[in-house]
PDB file of C-alpha atoms in Angstrom:
ATOM      1  CA  UNK C 121     245.800  82.945  78.933  1.00 44.00           C
ATOM      2  CA  UNK C 122     241.960  82.296  79.635  1.00 45.00           C
ATOM      3  CA  UNK C 123     241.101  81.125  76.318  1.00 45.00           C
ATOM      4  CA  UNK C 124     244.557  78.904  76.192  1.00 46.00           C
ATOM      5  CA  UNK C 125     243.597  77.450  79.581  1.00 47.00           C
ATOM      6  CA  UNK C 126     241.228  76.735  78.501  1.00 46.00           C
ATOM      7  CA  UNK C 127     241.430  75.279  74.236  1.00 42.00           C
ATOM      8  CA  UNK C 128     242.845  72.176  74.673  1.00 44.00           C
ATOM      9  CA  UNK C 129     239.401  71.043  76.114  1.00 43.00           C
ATOM     10  CA  UNK C 130     237.770  71.405  72.891  1.00 41.00           C
ATOM     11  CA  UNK C 131     239.736  69.797  69.907  1.00 39.00           C
ATOM     12  CA  UNK C 132     238.575  70.246  65.898  1.00 40.00           C
ATOM     13  CA  UNK C 133     236.171  67.627  64.811  1.00 39.00           C
ATOM     14  CA  UNK C 134     234.341  67.119  67.841  1.00 41.00           C
ATOM     15  CA  UNK C 135     230.836  68.838  67.651  1.00 42.00           C
ATOM     16  CA  UNK C 136     230.487  67.881  71.416  1.00 44.00           C
ATOM     17  CA  UNK C 137     233.559  69.072  73.152  1.00 42.00           C
ATOM     18  CA  UNK C 138     234.754  65.375  73.941  1.00 44.00           C
ATOM     19  CA  UNK C 139     238.188  65.590  73.429  1.00 42.00           C
ATOM     20  CA  UNK C 140     239.887  63.678  69.758  1.00 40.00           C
ATOM     21  CA  UNK C 141     236.739  64.324  68.182  1.00 41.00           C
ATOM     22  CA  UNK C 142     234.880  61.580  69.663  1.00 47.00           C
ATOM     23  CA  UNK C 143     231.036  62.248  69.659  1.00 49.00           C
ATOM     24  CA  UNK C 144     230.142  61.362  72.904  1.00 48.00           C
ATOM     25  CA  UNK C 145     228.170  62.986  74.640  1.00 49.00           C
ATOM     26  CA  UNK C 146     229.924  65.223  77.590  1.00 51.00           C
ATOM     27  CA  UNK C 147     229.788  64.126  80.795  1.00 58.00           C
ATOM     28  CA  UNK C 148     227.458  66.067  83.278  1.00 72.00           C
ATOM     29  CA  UNK C 149     223.852  66.108  83.486  1.00 81.00           C
ATOM     30  CA  UNK C 150     223.635  66.119  79.916  1.00 83.00           C
ATOM     31  CA  UNK C 151     225.596  63.034  79.640  1.00 80.00           C
ATOM     32  CA  UNK C 152     223.656  61.333  82.333  1.00 85.00           C
ATOM     33  CA  UNK C 153     219.946  62.341  80.834  1.00 90.00           C
ATOM     34  CA  UNK C 154     221.490  61.126  77.624  1.00 88.00           C
ATOM     35  CA  UNK C 155     222.739  57.373  79.463  1.00 90.00           C
ATOM     36  CA  UNK C 156     219.108  57.237  81.153  1.00 95.00           C
ATOM     37  CA  UNK C 157     216.678  58.414  78.028  1.00 95.00           C
ATOM     38  CA  UNK C 158     218.634  55.378  75.953  1.00 96.00           C
ATOM     39  CA  UNK C 159     218.795  52.876  78.404  1.00 97.00           C
ATOM     40  CA  UNK C 160     215.059  53.043  79.731  1.00 97.00           C
ATOM     41  CA  UNK C 161     213.450  53.242  75.948  1.00 98.00           C
ATOM     42  CA  UNK C 162     215.480  51.106  74.641  1.00 98.00           C
ATOM     43  CA  UNK C 163     214.755  48.141  77.544  1.00 98.00           C
ATOM     44  CA  UNK C 164     210.911  49.467  77.103  1.00 98.00           C
ATOM     45  CA  UNK C 165     211.393  48.254  73.604  1.00 98.00           C
ATOM     46  CA  UNK C 166     213.612  45.331  74.396  1.00 98.00           C
ATOM     47  CA  UNK C 167     209.611  44.004  76.784  1.00 98.00           C
ATOM     48  CA  UNK C 168     207.334  45.012  74.695  1.00 98.00           C
ATOM     49  CA  UNK C 169     209.250  43.232  71.664  1.00 98.00           C
ATOM     50  CA  UNK C 170     210.126  40.145  73.741  1.00 98.00           C
ATOM     51  CA  UNK C 171     206.685  40.476  74.306  1.00 98.00           C
ATOM     52  CA  UNK C 172     205.436  40.334  71.553  1.00 98.00           C
ATOM     53  CA  UNK C 173     207.784  37.864  69.748  1.00 98.00           C
ATOM     54  CA  UNK C 174     206.919  35.030  73.055  1.00 97.00           C
ATOM     55  CA  UNK C 175     203.049  35.798  72.038  1.00 97.00           C
ATOM     56  CA  UNK C 176     203.478  34.740  69.645  1.00 97.00           C
ATOM     57  CA  UNK C 177     205.852  31.508  69.926  1.00 96.00           C
ATOM     58  CA  UNK C 178     203.495  30.770  73.462  1.00 95.00           C
ATOM     59  CA  UNK C 179     203.218  27.330  74.268  1.00 92.00           C
ATOM     60  CA  UNK C 180     205.292  26.220  70.731  1.00 95.00           C
ATOM     61  CA  UNK C 181     206.699  22.540  71.669  1.00 94.00           C
ATOM     62  CA  UNK C 182     204.204  20.533  72.072  1.00 93.00           C
ATOM     63  CA  UNK C 183     203.647  17.732  74.631  1.00 91.00           C
ATOM     64  CA  UNK C 184     204.812  14.107  73.078  1.00 90.00           C
ATOM     65  CA  UNK C 185     201.578  12.047  73.153  1.00 85.00           C
ATOM     66  CA  UNK C 186     202.477   8.480  74.819  1.00 86.00           C
ATOM     67  CA  UNK C 187     200.240   5.531  75.348  1.00 79.00           C
ATOM     68  CA  UNK C 188     199.560   4.805  78.815  1.00 77.00           C
ATOM     69  CA  UNK C 189     197.011   2.688  80.709  1.00 73.00           C
ATOM     70  CA  UNK C 190     195.005   4.398  83.732  1.00 73.00           C
ATOM     71  CA  UNK C 191     192.531   1.920  85.586  1.00 72.00           C
ATOM     72  CA  UNK C 192     192.956  -0.319  83.443  1.00 71.00           C
ATOM     73  CA  UNK C 193     191.899   1.521  79.919  1.00 78.00           C
ATOM     74  CA  UNK C 194     194.377   2.824  77.388  1.00 78.00           C
ATOM     75  CA  UNK C 195     194.942   5.897  75.798  1.00 77.00           C
ATOM     76  CA  UNK C 196     197.028   8.731  74.154  1.00 82.00           C
ATOM     77  CA  UNK C 197     198.578  11.692  75.794  1.00 81.00           C
ATOM     78  CA  UNK C 198     201.354  13.562  77.389  1.00 86.00           C
ATOM     79  CA  UNK C 199     203.694  12.590  81.269  1.00 85.00           C
ATOM     80  CA  UNK C 200     205.271  15.074  83.618  1.00 87.00           C
ATOM     81  CA  UNK C 201     208.554  13.994  81.530  1.00 90.00           C
ATOM     82  CA  UNK C 202     206.722  15.032  78.164  1.00 91.00           C
ATOM     83  CA  UNK C 203     205.722  17.984  79.803  1.00 91.00           C
ATOM     84  CA  UNK C 204     208.581  18.773  81.238  1.00 91.00           C
ATOM     85  CA  UNK C 205     210.458  18.767  78.391  1.00 93.00           C
ATOM     86  CA  UNK C 206     208.074  20.570  76.180  1.00 95.00           C
ATOM     87  CA  UNK C 207     208.333  23.496  78.967  1.00 94.00           C
ATOM     88  CA  UNK C 208     212.148  23.429  79.070  1.00 95.00           C
ATOM     89  CA  UNK C 209     212.046  24.087  75.339  1.00 96.00           C
ATOM     90  CA  UNK C 210     209.864  26.170  75.450  1.00 97.00           C
ATOM     91  CA  UNK C 211     211.507  28.248  78.099  1.00 96.00           C
ATOM     92  CA  UNK C 212     214.796  28.095  75.861  1.00 97.00           C
ATOM     93  CA  UNK C 213     213.379  30.098  72.555  1.00 98.00           C
ATOM     94  CA  UNK C 214     211.307  32.002  75.525  1.00 97.00           C
ATOM     95  CA  UNK C 215     213.941  33.708  77.621  1.00 98.00           C
ATOM     96  CA  UNK C 216     216.421  33.183  74.325  1.00 98.00           C
ATOM     97  CA  UNK C 217     214.326  35.569  72.692  1.00 98.00           C
ATOM     98  CA  UNK C 218     214.177  38.003  75.647  1.00 98.00           C
ATOM     99  CA  UNK C 219     217.760  37.827  75.682  1.00 98.00           C
ATOM    100  CA  UNK C 220     218.563  38.351  72.470  1.00 98.00           C
ATOM    101  CA  UNK C 221     215.808  41.849  72.208  1.00 99.00           C
ATOM    102  CA  UNK C 222     217.291  43.233  75.332  1.00 98.00           C
ATOM    103  CA  UNK C 223     221.446  42.867  74.207  1.00 98.00           C
ATOM    104  CA  UNK C 224     220.369  44.618  70.446  1.00 98.00           C
ATOM    105  CA  UNK C 225     218.049  47.248  72.080  1.00 98.00           C
ATOM    106  CA  UNK C 226     220.496  48.118  74.898  1.00 98.00           C
ATOM    107  CA  UNK C 227     223.640  48.195  71.979  1.00 97.00           C
ATOM    108  CA  UNK C 228     221.553  49.761  69.870  1.00 97.00           C
ATOM    109  CA  UNK C 229     220.902  52.692  73.250  1.00 96.00           C
ATOM    110  CA  UNK C 230     224.216  53.052  74.631  1.00 95.00           C
ATOM    111  CA  UNK C 231     225.622  53.730  70.395  1.00 94.00           C
ATOM    112  CA  UNK C 232     222.889  55.951  70.488  1.00 93.00           C
ATOM    113  CA  UNK C 233     224.255  57.847  73.396  1.00 91.00           C
ATOM    114  CA  UNK C 234     228.117  58.031  71.709  1.00 88.00           C
ATOM    115  CA  UNK C 235     226.193  59.095  68.818  1.00 90.00           C
ATOM    116  CA  UNK C 236     228.008  56.640  66.976  1.00 91.00           C
ATOM    117  CA  UNK C 237     226.078  54.501  64.205  1.00 94.00           C
ATOM    118  CA  UNK C 238     229.223  52.193  64.195  1.00 94.00           C
ATOM    119  CA  UNK C 239     230.008  51.643  67.671  1.00 94.00           C
ATOM    120  CA  UNK C 240     225.391  50.858  67.715  1.00 96.00           C
ATOM    121  CA  UNK C 241     225.757  48.170  65.374  1.00 96.00           C
ATOM    122  CA  UNK C 242     228.222  46.743  66.783  1.00 96.00           C
ATOM    123  CA  UNK C 243     227.176  46.805  70.045  1.00 97.00           C
ATOM    124  CA  UNK C 244     223.809  45.355  68.655  1.00 97.00           C
ATOM    125  CA  UNK C 245     225.219  42.334  66.848  1.00 98.00           C
ATOM    126  CA  UNK C 246     227.969  42.173  70.369  1.00 97.00           C
ATOM    127  CA  UNK C 247     224.628  42.141  73.214  1.00 98.00           C
ATOM    128  CA  UNK C 248     221.832  39.950  70.807  1.00 98.00           C
ATOM    129  CA  UNK C 249     224.702  36.975  70.154  1.00 98.00           C
ATOM    130  CA  UNK C 250     225.455  37.393  73.915  1.00 98.00           C
ATOM    131  CA  UNK C 251     221.683  37.896  75.106  1.00 98.00           C
ATOM    132  CA  UNK C 252     220.431  35.238  73.489  1.00 98.00           C
ATOM    133  CA  UNK C 253     222.910  32.055  73.782  1.00 98.00           C
ATOM    134  CA  UNK C 254     222.827  33.897  78.208  1.00 98.00           C
ATOM    135  CA  UNK C 255     218.914  32.975  77.415  1.00 98.00           C
ATOM    136  CA  UNK C 256     219.023  29.901  76.296  1.00 98.00           C
ATOM    137  CA  UNK C 257     222.302  28.196  78.878  1.00 98.00           C
ATOM    138  CA  UNK C 258     220.877  30.108  81.411  1.00 98.00           C
ATOM    139  CA  UNK C 259     216.838  28.133  80.620  1.00 97.00           C
ATOM    140  CA  UNK C 260     218.147  24.689  79.839  1.00 97.00           C
ATOM    141  CA  UNK C 261     220.712  24.829  83.054  1.00 96.00           C
ATOM    142  CA  UNK C 262     217.619  26.393  85.223  1.00 94.00           C
ATOM    143  CA  UNK C 263     214.599  24.949  84.791  1.00 93.00           C
ATOM    144  CA  UNK C 264     215.473  21.415  84.431  1.00 92.00           C
ATOM    145  CA  UNK C 265     215.079  20.489  88.150  1.00 85.00           C
ATOM    146  CA  UNK C 266     212.833  23.262  88.850  1.00 84.00           C
ATOM    147  CA  UNK C 267     210.329  21.351  86.529  1.00 86.00           C
ATOM    148  CA  UNK C 268     211.377  18.239  88.535  1.00 78.00           C
ATOM    149  CA  UNK C 269     210.301  19.730  91.689  1.00 70.00           C
ATOM    150  CA  UNK C 270     207.192  21.798  91.547  1.00 59.00           C
ATOM    151  CA  UNK C 271     205.210  20.925  95.173  1.00 56.00           C
ATOM    152  CA  UNK C 272     205.955  24.231  96.371  1.00 55.00           C
ATOM    153  CA  UNK C 273     203.453  26.049  98.398  1.00 57.00           C
ATOM    154  CA  UNK C 274     201.616  29.044  96.049  1.00 60.00           C
ATOM    155  CA  UNK C 275     202.546  31.892  98.704  1.00 61.00           C
ATOM    156  CA  UNK C 276     206.393  31.259  98.419  1.00 73.00           C
ATOM    157  CA  UNK C 277     208.202  33.825  96.640  1.00 79.00           C
ATOM    158  CA  UNK C 278     211.543  32.737  97.192  1.00 88.00           C
ATOM    159  CA  UNK C 279     211.619  29.810  95.222  1.00 89.00           C
ATOM    160  CA  UNK C 280     210.193  31.025  92.427  1.00 92.00           C
ATOM    161  CA  UNK C 281     212.859  34.342  93.047  1.00 95.00           C
ATOM    162  CA  UNK C 282     215.595  32.504  92.767  1.00 94.00           C
ATOM    163  CA  UNK C 283     214.527  30.249  89.990  1.00 94.00           C
ATOM    164  CA  UNK C 284     213.531  33.251  87.865  1.00 96.00           C
ATOM    165  CA  UNK C 285     216.802  34.897  89.069  1.00 97.00           C
ATOM    166  CA  UNK C 286     218.900  32.362  87.599  1.00 97.00           C
ATOM    167  CA  UNK C 287     217.188  32.315  84.508  1.00 97.00           C
ATOM    168  CA  UNK C 288     216.894  36.421  83.520  1.00 98.00           C
ATOM    169  CA  UNK C 289     220.267  37.708  85.459  1.00 98.00           C
ATOM    170  CA  UNK C 290     222.254  36.256  82.708  1.00 98.00           C
ATOM    171  CA  UNK C 291     220.579  37.883  80.299  1.00 97.00           C
ATOM    172  CA  UNK C 292     220.672  41.193  81.732  1.00 98.00           C
ATOM    173  CA  UNK C 293     225.074  41.419  82.342  1.00 98.00           C
ATOM    174  CA  UNK C 294     224.467  40.857  78.262  1.00 98.00           C
ATOM    175  CA  UNK C 295     222.421  43.553  78.254  1.00 98.00           C
ATOM    176  CA  UNK C 296     224.857  45.741  80.204  1.00 97.00           C
ATOM    177  CA  UNK C 297     227.449  44.734  78.895  1.00 97.00           C
ATOM    178  CA  UNK C 298     226.630  45.716  74.426  1.00 97.00           C
ATOM    179  CA  UNK C 299     225.178  48.839  76.827  1.00 97.00           C
ATOM    180  CA  UNK C 300     228.624  49.558  77.534  1.00 95.00           C
ATOM    181  CA  UNK C 301     230.097  48.613  74.847  1.00 95.00           C
ATOM    182  CA  UNK C 302     227.454  51.029  72.753  1.00 94.00           C
ATOM    183  CA  UNK C 303     228.225  53.631  74.791  1.00 90.00           C
ATOM    184  CA  UNK C 304     232.232  53.196  74.577  1.00 83.00           C
ATOM    185  CA  UNK C 305     233.439  51.567  77.682  1.00 67.00           C
ATOM    186  CA  UNK C 306     237.091  50.070  77.986  1.00 70.00           C
ATOM    187  CA  UNK C 307     237.203  46.597  80.008  1.00 69.00           C
ATOM    188  CA  UNK C 308     236.559  48.388  83.782  1.00 71.00           C
ATOM    189  CA  UNK C 309     233.920  50.166  82.540  1.00 83.00           C
ATOM    190  CA  UNK C 310     232.126  47.133  80.723  1.00 90.00           C
ATOM    191  CA  UNK C 311     232.347  45.009  83.239  1.00 92.00           C
ATOM    192  CA  UNK C 312     230.925  47.821  85.419  1.00 94.00           C
ATOM    193  CA  UNK C 313     227.875  47.985  82.922  1.00 95.00           C
ATOM    194  CA  UNK C 314     227.739  44.518  82.729  1.00 96.00           C
ATOM    195  CA  UNK C 315     227.328  44.575  86.432  1.00 97.00           C
ATOM    196  CA  UNK C 316     224.589  46.356  86.220  1.00 97.00           C
ATOM    197  CA  UNK C 317     222.951  44.731  83.700  1.00 98.00           C
ATOM    198  CA  UNK C 318     223.002  41.498  86.408  1.00 98.00           C
ATOM    199  CA  UNK C 319     221.658  43.459  89.572  1.00 98.00           C
ATOM    200  CA  UNK C 320     218.957  45.456  87.521  1.00 98.00           C
ATOM    201  CA  UNK C 321     217.533  42.547  85.988  1.00 98.00           C
ATOM    202  CA  UNK C 322     217.633  40.883  89.778  1.00 98.00           C
ATOM    203  CA  UNK C 323     215.894  43.416  91.066  1.00 98.00           C
ATOM    204  CA  UNK C 324     213.644  43.364  88.277  1.00 98.00           C
ATOM    205  CA  UNK C 325     213.008  40.030  88.739  1.00 98.00           C
ATOM    206  CA  UNK C 326     212.385  40.424  92.518  1.00 97.00           C
ATOM    207  CA  UNK C 327     209.748  43.313  91.446  1.00 98.00           C
ATOM    208  CA  UNK C 328     207.896  40.577  89.090  1.00 97.00           C
ATOM    209  CA  UNK C 329     207.455  38.729  92.077  1.00 95.00           C
ATOM    210  CA  UNK C 330     205.931  40.680  94.646  1.00 94.00           C
ATOM    211  CA  UNK C 331     203.753  42.291  91.624  1.00 96.00           C
ATOM    212  CA  UNK C 332     202.671  39.110  90.320  1.00 93.00           C
ATOM    213  CA  UNK C 333     202.167  37.514  94.127  1.00 90.00           C
ATOM    214  CA  UNK C 334     199.973  40.405  95.539  1.00 92.00           C
ATOM    215  CA  UNK C 335     198.328  41.518  91.830  1.00 95.00           C
ATOM    216  CA  UNK C 336     198.076  38.820  90.598  1.00 95.00           C
ATOM    217  CA  UNK C 337     197.687  35.610  93.292  1.00 90.00           C
ATOM    218  CA  UNK C 338     195.267  33.106  90.827  1.00 93.00           C
ATOM    219  CA  UNK C 339     198.110  33.736  87.351  1.00 94.00           C
ATOM    220  CA  UNK C 340     200.841  31.357  88.833  1.00 92.00           C
ATOM    221  CA  UNK C 341     203.443  33.519  88.422  1.00 92.00           C
ATOM    222  CA  UNK C 342     206.240  31.093  90.699  1.00 90.00           C
ATOM    223  CA  UNK C 343     206.339  28.725  87.576  1.00 91.00           C
ATOM    224  CA  UNK C 344     208.855  29.857  84.370  1.00 91.00           C
ATOM    225  CA  UNK C 345     205.118  30.629  82.511  1.00 93.00           C
ATOM    226  CA  UNK C 346     202.678  32.075  83.651  1.00 95.00           C
ATOM    227  CA  UNK C 347     198.972  32.324  82.911  1.00 96.00           C
ATOM    228  CA  UNK C 348     197.964  35.244  81.015  1.00 97.00           C
ATOM    229  CA  UNK C 349     199.521  37.650  79.043  1.00 97.00           C
ATOM    230  CA  UNK C 350     199.818  40.061  81.243  1.00 98.00           C
ATOM    231  CA  UNK C 351     201.772  38.787  83.348  1.00 98.00           C
ATOM    232  CA  UNK C 352     204.361  37.440  80.986  1.00 98.00           C
ATOM    233  CA  UNK C 353     204.192  41.227  79.516  1.00 98.00           C
ATOM    234  CA  UNK C 354     204.977  42.615  83.223  1.00 98.00           C
ATOM    235  CA  UNK C 355     207.784  40.007  83.569  1.00 98.00           C
ATOM    236  CA  UNK C 356     209.346  40.827  80.416  1.00 98.00           C
ATOM    237  CA  UNK C 357     209.183  44.480  81.189  1.00 98.00           C
ATOM    238  CA  UNK C 358     210.803  44.098  84.859  1.00 98.00           C
ATOM    239  CA  UNK C 359     213.346  42.528  83.238  1.00 98.00           C
ATOM    240  CA  UNK C 360     214.648  44.266  80.232  1.00 98.00           C
ATOM    241  CA  UNK C 361     213.772  47.433  81.606  1.00 98.00           C
ATOM    242  CA  UNK C 362     215.358  46.704  85.201  1.00 98.00           C
ATOM    243  CA  UNK C 363     218.825  45.407  83.041  1.00 98.00           C
ATOM    244  CA  UNK C 364     218.140  48.922  81.348  1.00 98.00           C
ATOM    245  CA  UNK C 365     218.105  50.897  84.618  1.00 98.00           C
ATOM    246  CA  UNK C 366     221.143  48.763  86.057  1.00 97.00           C
ATOM    247  CA  UNK C 367     223.319  49.677  83.383  1.00 96.00           C
ATOM    248  CA  UNK C 368     222.445  53.251  83.127  1.00 95.00           C
ATOM    249  CA  UNK C 369     222.498  53.528  86.269  1.00 94.00           C
ATOM    250  CA  UNK C 370     226.801  52.190  86.921  1.00 92.00           C
ATOM    251  CA  UNK C 371     227.953  53.521  83.625  1.00 86.00           C
ATOM    252  CA  UNK C 372     227.199  56.948  84.551  1.00 76.00           C
ATOM    253  CA  UNK C 373     228.490  56.854  88.323  1.00 62.00           C
ATOM    254  CA  UNK C 374     231.931  55.751  86.513  1.00 52.00           C
ATOM    255  CA  UNK C 375     231.615  57.517  83.225  1.00 45.00           C
ATOM    256  CA  UNK C 376     230.078  60.589  84.835  1.00 44.00           C
ATOM    257  CA  UNK C 377     233.077  61.650  86.676  1.00 43.00           C
ATOM    258  CA  UNK C 378     235.856  61.103  84.153  1.00 43.00           C
ATOM    259  CA  UNK C 379     236.337  64.230  82.969  1.00 42.00           C
ATOM    260  CA  UNK C 380     239.372  65.258  80.366  1.00 43.00           C
ATOM    261  CA  UNK C 381     242.384  66.578  82.062  1.00 42.00           C
ATOM    262  CA  UNK C 382     243.478  69.424  81.005  1.00 42.00           C
ATOM    263  CA  UNK C 383     246.937  69.498  79.287  1.00 45.00           C
ATOM    264  CA  UNK C 384     249.998  71.325  81.216  1.00 46.00           C
ATOM    265  CA  UNK C 385     250.145  74.911  78.747  1.00 42.00           C
TER     266      UNK C 385
END
């Protein structure tokens, strides 16, 4: 009688004990550990990859030189308008790369939790596109106004935080969505995972502002691009790891309680 009561929880063809042959890791500590390890590894890989590509393309777009006359002397050089235009293009490129790598890596990470190559490939493709688009669109929407009013105090952390959050939270949402999709979430859990990715990116942005302001006071971490490679690396890692942690936290909290319901005997 005891074996009859327990048999519906494990079906033939299910190596992990998930119902219906789904190779998802079962609920409980094992799944939580898999979620966190996959998410954090993916977030770290995304941050490093985005930084490496970002450094290789740093200041890829240069300001247009225009003819100007200053104190009776005529010459060619960048103006504030052409410098801002170049910064915006570079930010759209860099943040698009960051969003694409975060979405790609978290999609793969979610698929690894599910132990499904097909799910990993699908989620990675969705994350790559959604994250890249989110990074580009968010930068294009947020930065033009910020670049026109670059006269705030260097000790003001709120304004840079709001600007960076506006540019980075959307790509965190895309990364969380990809992670939830890879891990096998349906509509509700997908939205929760996306919310987790966005909240994690928000907290990661805050961590970057605090670290930059306290540990690197001369690196101008208030700008779209800080002045040192180290702070640019920290920015990408904070956002990527934050999005990964948020997605894992809410995905695990939602799905970790979904134990298979026993069938009537």
